[in-house]
PDB file of C-alpha atoms in Angstrom:
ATOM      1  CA  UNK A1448     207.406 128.737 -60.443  1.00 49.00           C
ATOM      2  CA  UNK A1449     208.316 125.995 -57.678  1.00 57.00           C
ATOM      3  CA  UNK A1450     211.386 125.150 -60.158  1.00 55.00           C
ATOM      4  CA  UNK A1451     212.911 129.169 -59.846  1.00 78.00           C
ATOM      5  CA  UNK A1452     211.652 129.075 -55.871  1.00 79.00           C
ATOM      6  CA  UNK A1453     214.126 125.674 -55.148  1.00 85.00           C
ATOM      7  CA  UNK A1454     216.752 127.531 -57.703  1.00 84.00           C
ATOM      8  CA  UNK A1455     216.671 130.423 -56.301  1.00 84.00           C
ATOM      9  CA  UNK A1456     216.830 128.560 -52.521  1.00 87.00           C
ATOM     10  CA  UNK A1457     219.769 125.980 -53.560  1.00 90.00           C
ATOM     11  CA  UNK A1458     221.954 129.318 -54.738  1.00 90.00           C
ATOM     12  CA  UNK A1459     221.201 131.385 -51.418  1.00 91.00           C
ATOM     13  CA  UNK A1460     222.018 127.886 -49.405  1.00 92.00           C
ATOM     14  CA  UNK A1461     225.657 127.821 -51.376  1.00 93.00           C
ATOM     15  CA  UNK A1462     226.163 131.176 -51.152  1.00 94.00           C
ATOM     16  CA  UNK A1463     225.825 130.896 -47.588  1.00 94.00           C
ATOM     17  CA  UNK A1464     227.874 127.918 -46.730  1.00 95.00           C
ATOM     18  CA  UNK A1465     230.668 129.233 -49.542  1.00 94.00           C
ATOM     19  CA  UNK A1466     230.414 132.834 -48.624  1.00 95.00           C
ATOM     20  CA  UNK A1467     229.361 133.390 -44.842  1.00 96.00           C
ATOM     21  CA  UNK A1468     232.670 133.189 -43.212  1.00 95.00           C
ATOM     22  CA  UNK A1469     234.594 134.876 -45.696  1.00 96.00           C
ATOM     23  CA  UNK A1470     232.027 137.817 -44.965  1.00 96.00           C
ATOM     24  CA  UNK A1471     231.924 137.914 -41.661  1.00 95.00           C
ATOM     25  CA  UNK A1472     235.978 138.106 -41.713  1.00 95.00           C
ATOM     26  CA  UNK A1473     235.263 141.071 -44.377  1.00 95.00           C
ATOM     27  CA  UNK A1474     232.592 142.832 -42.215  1.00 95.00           C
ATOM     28  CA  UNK A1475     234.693 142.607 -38.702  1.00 95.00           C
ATOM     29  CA  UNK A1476     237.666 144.501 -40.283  1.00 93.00           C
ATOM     30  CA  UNK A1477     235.400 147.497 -39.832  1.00 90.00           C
ATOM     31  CA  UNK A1478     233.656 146.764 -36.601  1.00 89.00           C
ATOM     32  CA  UNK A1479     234.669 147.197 -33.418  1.00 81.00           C
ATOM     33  CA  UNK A1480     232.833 144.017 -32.092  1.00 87.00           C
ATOM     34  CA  UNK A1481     232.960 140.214 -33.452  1.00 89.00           C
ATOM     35  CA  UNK A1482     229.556 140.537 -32.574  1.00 93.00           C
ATOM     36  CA  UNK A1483     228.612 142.673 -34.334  1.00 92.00           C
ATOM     37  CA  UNK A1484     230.344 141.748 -37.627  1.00 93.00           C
ATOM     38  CA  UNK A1485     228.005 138.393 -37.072  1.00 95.00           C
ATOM     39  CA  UNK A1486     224.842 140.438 -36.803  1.00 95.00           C
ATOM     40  CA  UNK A1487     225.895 141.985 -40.197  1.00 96.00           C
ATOM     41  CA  UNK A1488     226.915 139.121 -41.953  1.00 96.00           C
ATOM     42  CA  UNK A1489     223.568 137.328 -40.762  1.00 95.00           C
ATOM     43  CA  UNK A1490     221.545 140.244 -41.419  1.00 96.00           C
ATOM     44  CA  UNK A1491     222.963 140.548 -44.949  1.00 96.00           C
ATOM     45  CA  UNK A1492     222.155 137.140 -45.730  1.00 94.00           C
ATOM     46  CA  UNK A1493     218.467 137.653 -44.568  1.00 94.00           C
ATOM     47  CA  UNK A1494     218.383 140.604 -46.677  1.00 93.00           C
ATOM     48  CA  UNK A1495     219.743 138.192 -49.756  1.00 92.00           C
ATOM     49  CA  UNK A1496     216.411 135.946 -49.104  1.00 88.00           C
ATOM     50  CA  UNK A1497     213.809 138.718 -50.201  1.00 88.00           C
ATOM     51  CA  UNK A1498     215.478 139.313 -53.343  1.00 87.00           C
ATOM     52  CA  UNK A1499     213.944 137.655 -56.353  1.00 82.00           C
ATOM     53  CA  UNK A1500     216.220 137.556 -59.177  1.00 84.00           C
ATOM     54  CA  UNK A1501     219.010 135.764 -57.316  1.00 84.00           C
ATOM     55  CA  UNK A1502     219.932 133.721 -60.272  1.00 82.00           C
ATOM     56  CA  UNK A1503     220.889 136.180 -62.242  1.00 85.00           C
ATOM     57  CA  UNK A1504     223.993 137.232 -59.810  1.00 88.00           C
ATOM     58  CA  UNK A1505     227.335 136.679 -61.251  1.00 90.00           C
ATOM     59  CA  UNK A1506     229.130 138.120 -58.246  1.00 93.00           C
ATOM     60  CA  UNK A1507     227.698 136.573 -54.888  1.00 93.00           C
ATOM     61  CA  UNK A1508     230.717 138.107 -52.861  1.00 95.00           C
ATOM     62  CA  UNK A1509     230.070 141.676 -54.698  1.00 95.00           C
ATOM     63  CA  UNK A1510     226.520 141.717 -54.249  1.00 94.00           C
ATOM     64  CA  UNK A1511     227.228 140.593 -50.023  1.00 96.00           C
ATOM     65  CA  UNK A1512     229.673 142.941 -50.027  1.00 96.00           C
ATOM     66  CA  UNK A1513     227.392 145.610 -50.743  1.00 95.00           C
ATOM     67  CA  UNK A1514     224.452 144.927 -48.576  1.00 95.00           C
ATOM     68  CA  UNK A1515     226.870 144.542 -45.536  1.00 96.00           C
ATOM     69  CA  UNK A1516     228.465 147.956 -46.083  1.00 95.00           C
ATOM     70  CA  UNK A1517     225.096 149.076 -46.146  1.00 94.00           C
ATOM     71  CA  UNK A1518     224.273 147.443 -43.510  1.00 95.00           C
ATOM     72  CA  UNK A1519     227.221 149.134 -41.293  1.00 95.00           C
ATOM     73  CA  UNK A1520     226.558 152.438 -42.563  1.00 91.00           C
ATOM     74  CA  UNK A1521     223.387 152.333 -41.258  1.00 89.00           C
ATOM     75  CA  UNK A1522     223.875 150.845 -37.715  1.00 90.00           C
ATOM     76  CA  UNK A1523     226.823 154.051 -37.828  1.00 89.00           C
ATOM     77  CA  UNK A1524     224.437 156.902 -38.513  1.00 87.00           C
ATOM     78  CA  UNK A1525     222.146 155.200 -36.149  1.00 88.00           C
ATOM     79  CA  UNK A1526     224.315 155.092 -33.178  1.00 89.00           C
ATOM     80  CA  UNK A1527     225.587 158.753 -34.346  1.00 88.00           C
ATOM     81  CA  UNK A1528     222.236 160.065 -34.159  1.00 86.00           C
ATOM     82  CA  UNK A1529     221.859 158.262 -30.487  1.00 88.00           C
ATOM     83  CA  UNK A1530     224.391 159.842 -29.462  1.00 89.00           C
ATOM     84  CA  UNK A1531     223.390 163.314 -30.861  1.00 85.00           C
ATOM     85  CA  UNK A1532     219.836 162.509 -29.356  1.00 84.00           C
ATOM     86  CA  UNK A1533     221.162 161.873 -25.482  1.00 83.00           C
ATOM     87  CA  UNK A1534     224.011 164.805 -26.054  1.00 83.00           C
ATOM     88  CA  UNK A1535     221.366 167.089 -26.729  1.00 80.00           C
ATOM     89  CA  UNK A1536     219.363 165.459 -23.849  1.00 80.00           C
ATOM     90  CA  UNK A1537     221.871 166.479 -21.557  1.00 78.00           C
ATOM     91  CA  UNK A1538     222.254 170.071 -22.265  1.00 78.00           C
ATOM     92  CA  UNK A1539     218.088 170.367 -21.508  1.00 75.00           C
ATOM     93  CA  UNK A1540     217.594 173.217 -19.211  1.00 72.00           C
ATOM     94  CA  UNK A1541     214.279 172.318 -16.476  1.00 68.00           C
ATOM     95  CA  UNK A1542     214.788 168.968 -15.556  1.00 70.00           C
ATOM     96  CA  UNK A1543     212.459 167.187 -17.860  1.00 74.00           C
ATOM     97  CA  UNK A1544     213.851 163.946 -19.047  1.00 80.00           C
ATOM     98  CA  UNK A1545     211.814 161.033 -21.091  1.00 84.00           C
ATOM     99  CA  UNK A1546     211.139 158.075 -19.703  1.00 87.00           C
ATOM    100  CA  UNK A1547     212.781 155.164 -21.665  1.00 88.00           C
ATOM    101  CA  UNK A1548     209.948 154.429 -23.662  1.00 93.00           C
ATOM    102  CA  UNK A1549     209.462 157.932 -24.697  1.00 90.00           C
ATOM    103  CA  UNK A1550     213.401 158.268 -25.666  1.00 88.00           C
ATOM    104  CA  UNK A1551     212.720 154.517 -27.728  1.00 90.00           C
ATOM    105  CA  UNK A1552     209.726 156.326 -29.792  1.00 92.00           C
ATOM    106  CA  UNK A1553     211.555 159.767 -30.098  1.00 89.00           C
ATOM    107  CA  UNK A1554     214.807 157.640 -31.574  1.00 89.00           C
ATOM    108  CA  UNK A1555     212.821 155.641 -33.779  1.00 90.00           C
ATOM    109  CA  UNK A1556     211.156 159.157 -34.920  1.00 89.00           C
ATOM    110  CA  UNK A1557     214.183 160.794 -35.629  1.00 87.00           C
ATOM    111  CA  UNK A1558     215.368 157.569 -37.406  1.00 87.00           C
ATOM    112  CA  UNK A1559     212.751 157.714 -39.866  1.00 87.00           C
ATOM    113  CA  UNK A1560     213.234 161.226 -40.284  1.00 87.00           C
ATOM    114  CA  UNK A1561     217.021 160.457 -40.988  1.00 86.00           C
ATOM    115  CA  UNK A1562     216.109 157.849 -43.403  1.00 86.00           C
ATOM    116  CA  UNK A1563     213.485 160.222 -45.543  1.00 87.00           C
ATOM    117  CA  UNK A1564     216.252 163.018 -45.850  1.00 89.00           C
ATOM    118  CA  UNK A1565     218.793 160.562 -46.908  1.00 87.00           C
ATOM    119  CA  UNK A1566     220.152 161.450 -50.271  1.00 88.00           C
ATOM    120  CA  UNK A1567     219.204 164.577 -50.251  1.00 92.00           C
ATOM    121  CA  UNK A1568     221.480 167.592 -50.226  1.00 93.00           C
ATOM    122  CA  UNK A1569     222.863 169.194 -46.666  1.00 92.00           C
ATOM    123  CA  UNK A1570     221.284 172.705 -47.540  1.00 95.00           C
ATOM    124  CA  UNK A1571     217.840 170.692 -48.734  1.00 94.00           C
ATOM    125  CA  UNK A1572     217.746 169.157 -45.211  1.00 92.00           C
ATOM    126  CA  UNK A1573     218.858 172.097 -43.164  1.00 93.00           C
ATOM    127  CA  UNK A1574     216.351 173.871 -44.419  1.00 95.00           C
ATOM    128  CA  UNK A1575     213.803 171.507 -43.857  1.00 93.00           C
ATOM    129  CA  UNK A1576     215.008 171.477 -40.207  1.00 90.00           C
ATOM    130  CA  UNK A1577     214.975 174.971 -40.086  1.00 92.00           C
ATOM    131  CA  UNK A1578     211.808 175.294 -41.209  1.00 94.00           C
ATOM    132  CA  UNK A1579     210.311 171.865 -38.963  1.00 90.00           C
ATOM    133  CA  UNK A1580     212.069 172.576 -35.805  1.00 85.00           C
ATOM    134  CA  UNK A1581     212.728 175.968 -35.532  1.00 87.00           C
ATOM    135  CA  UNK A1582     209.898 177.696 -37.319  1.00 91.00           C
ATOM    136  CA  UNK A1583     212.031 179.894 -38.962  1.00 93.00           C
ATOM    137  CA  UNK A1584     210.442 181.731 -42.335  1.00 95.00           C
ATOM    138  CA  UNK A1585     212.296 180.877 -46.264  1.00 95.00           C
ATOM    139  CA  UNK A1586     213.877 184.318 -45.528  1.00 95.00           C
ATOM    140  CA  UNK A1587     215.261 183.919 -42.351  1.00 96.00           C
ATOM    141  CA  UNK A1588     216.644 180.348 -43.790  1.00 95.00           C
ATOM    142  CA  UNK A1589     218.080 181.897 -47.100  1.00 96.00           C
ATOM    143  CA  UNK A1590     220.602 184.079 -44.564  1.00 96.00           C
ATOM    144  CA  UNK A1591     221.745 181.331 -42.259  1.00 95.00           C
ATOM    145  CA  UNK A1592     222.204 179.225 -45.509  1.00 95.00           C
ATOM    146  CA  UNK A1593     223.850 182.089 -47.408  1.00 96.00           C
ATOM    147  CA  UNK A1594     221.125 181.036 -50.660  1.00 96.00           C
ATOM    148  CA  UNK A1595     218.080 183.256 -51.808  1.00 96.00           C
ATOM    149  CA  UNK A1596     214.749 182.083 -50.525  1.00 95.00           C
ATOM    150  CA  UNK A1597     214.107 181.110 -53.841  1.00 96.00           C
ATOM    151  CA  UNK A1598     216.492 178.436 -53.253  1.00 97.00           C
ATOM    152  CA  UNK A1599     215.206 177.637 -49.939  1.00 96.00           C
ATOM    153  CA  UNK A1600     211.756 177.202 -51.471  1.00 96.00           C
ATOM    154  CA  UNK A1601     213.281 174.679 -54.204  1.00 96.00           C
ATOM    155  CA  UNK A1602     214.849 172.945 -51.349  1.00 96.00           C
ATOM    156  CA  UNK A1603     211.915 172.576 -49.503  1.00 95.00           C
ATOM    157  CA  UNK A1604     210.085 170.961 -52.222  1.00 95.00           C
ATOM    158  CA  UNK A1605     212.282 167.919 -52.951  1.00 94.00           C
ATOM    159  CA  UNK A1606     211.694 167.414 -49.198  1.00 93.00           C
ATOM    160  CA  UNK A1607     207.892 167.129 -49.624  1.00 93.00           C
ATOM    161  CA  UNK A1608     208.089 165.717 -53.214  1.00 92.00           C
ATOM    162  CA  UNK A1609     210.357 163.073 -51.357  1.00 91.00           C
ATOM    163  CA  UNK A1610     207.916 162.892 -48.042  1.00 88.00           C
ATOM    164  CA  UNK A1611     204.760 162.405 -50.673  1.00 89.00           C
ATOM    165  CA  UNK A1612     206.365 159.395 -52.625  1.00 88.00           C
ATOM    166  CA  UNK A1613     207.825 157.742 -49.213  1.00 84.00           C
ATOM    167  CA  UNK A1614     204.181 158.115 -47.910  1.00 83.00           C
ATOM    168  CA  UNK A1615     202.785 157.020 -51.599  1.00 84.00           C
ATOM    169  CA  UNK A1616     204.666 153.775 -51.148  1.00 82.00           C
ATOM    170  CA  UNK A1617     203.785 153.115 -47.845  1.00 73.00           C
TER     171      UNK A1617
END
């Protein structure tokens, strides 16, 4: 056991000093900010230390590659949904607008929310939405979709089959 750990920790130490700049070069290509590409790169790396079968990677660079896109897909559809968030913010009719803290737990709400429906189809989450936010009944759904409530209903149940194992896990 204490033989894989130092392995496993003398790979992710030459990966690091082989691989880091060559990934942070990689990463900034797609980001607007040096600074960011660094987050990325050092994130990805931090990532790479709770995996467990490092030594069984024959493509470091593949394997970094991956995480960081990842990585910068995520911090996208994070700072999309921000944006969505205060957008909608501003179009609120009677002057009610959260405090900072509120808008912090509301973001980090809608994140998770954004993470659970990840993967699953745009008509599976719309309806979900639909149904969530709106209140709106499987028929009413089926017409704005253009499916039969039938549909709806299947779609609705990957969403809870998908809510029950994310909770399951947790």
């Amino acid at each position: 056991m204490e033989v894989d750990h130092k392995v496993r920790t003398l790979l992710i130490d030459q990966w690091f000093r082989n691989d880091y700049r060559w990934l942070r070069a990689w990463v900034r290509k797609d980001m607007d900010c040096p600074h960011s590409a660094e987050d990325i790169a050092s994130e990805t790396f931090v990532q790479i230390l709770t995996l467990r079968d490092v030594p069984s990677v024959r493509t470091p660079r593949a394997l970094l590659a991956t995480i960081a896109r990842r990585l910068m897909y995520e911090g996208w559809r994070r700072r999309d949904l921000e944006k969505s968030y205060l957008e909608s913010l501003a179009y609120q009719d009677g002057g009610y607008h959260p405090s900072p803290e509120e808008q912090a737990l509301i973001l980090e709400a809608l994140y998770a929310v954004d993470r659970l429906l990840d993967g699953l189809s745009p008509n599976a989450k719309s309806a979900f939405l639909y149904h969530q936010l709106d209140g709106l009944t499987y028929s009413e759904i089926a017409r704005l979709l253009d499916v039969s409530p039938s549909r709806v209903q299947q779609y609705m149940a990957q969403v809870f089959k998908r809510i029950y194992l994310t909770v399951e896990q947790s």
